[in-house]
Amino acid sequence: MKKHPEESRDRILAAAVKTFAEKGYSGARIDQIAREAEVNKALIYYYFEGKEAILHELFQTFFRQSTEKLLNFVERGGFAENPEENKRLFEAEYLRYLESSRDLLKIIVMESLKDENTDTPLFNLVDIGGNADPDRVDTIETQTDMSEAERKQMYVTEFFTGVMPFVCYIVLKDKWCGHFGMSEEELKRYFDTAMEETHEQHHKNKGGKI
């Protein structure tokens, strides 16, 4: 049966994630992606100019969907309104999304640590300006009405105490459990407590404001 073009494209992207995660972006080859996707190299080049275009597509899709979930959380009131319910929804929508993208997260971390890269992909998890409808972002920024100093503090706080703990938890949890002899359930419980005592407490101290 002839495959739908979008199905072949999606298979190529999924194969690229697996190959990049296993070999590293620099070490991965188009023919390896082709074998993993069970397509010929010509089909890959039909959809993409090369590895860089594939990586760009993967990153753009990931950051766009991640930003959508963050904006949904903020628009529901964040930690200011119905904090426990919003926390539950946030974990359901955001943490599970990150977990479903674990291999891609590993690639994002690896690419962000390379000195030769002028861009740091991880920063797109908080610097969301190019990942969403500008009007939607402007509306949220207008509602928060922050000074420049407050905005800078928000970026630092959200990135280093909010986003990065989630990223580290997801990409390192298996190694952590193996090293410290914990079950995944134990680690999740302790991680939730740590987030409650740090990042969530920060928002509670500010009255739920961003």
Short mmCIF file of C-alpha atoms in Angstrom, two decimals, residues 34 44 53 55 57 61 89 106 123 129 137 148 150 171 184 195 210:
data_model
loop_
_atom_site.label_atom_id
_atom_site.label_comp_id
_atom_site.label_asym_id
_atom_site.label_seq_id
_atom_site.Cartn_x
_atom_site.Cartn_y
_atom_site.Cartn_z
CA ALA A 34 17.04 6.64 6.02
CA ILE A 44 14.66 12.56 2.75
CA ALA A 53 16.79 21.47 8.01
CA LEU A 55 16.86 19.60 13.15
CA GLU A 57 11.93 21.45 11.85
CA THR A 61 7.65 22.11 16.20
CA LEU A 89 -3.29 20.61 34.56
CA LYS A 106 18.43 15.30 25.03
CA PHE A 123 16.56 29.38 25.94
CA GLY A 129 8.50 35.51 21.37
CA VAL A 137 2.14 37.06 23.79
CA GLU A 148 12.36 45.76 32.53
CA GLU A 150 11.08 42.52 36.73
CA VAL A 171 16.59 13.48 30.78
CA GLU A 184 10.76 6.21 39.56
CA MET A 195 9.32 21.96 43.19
CA ILE A 210 4.38 35.67 37.33
#
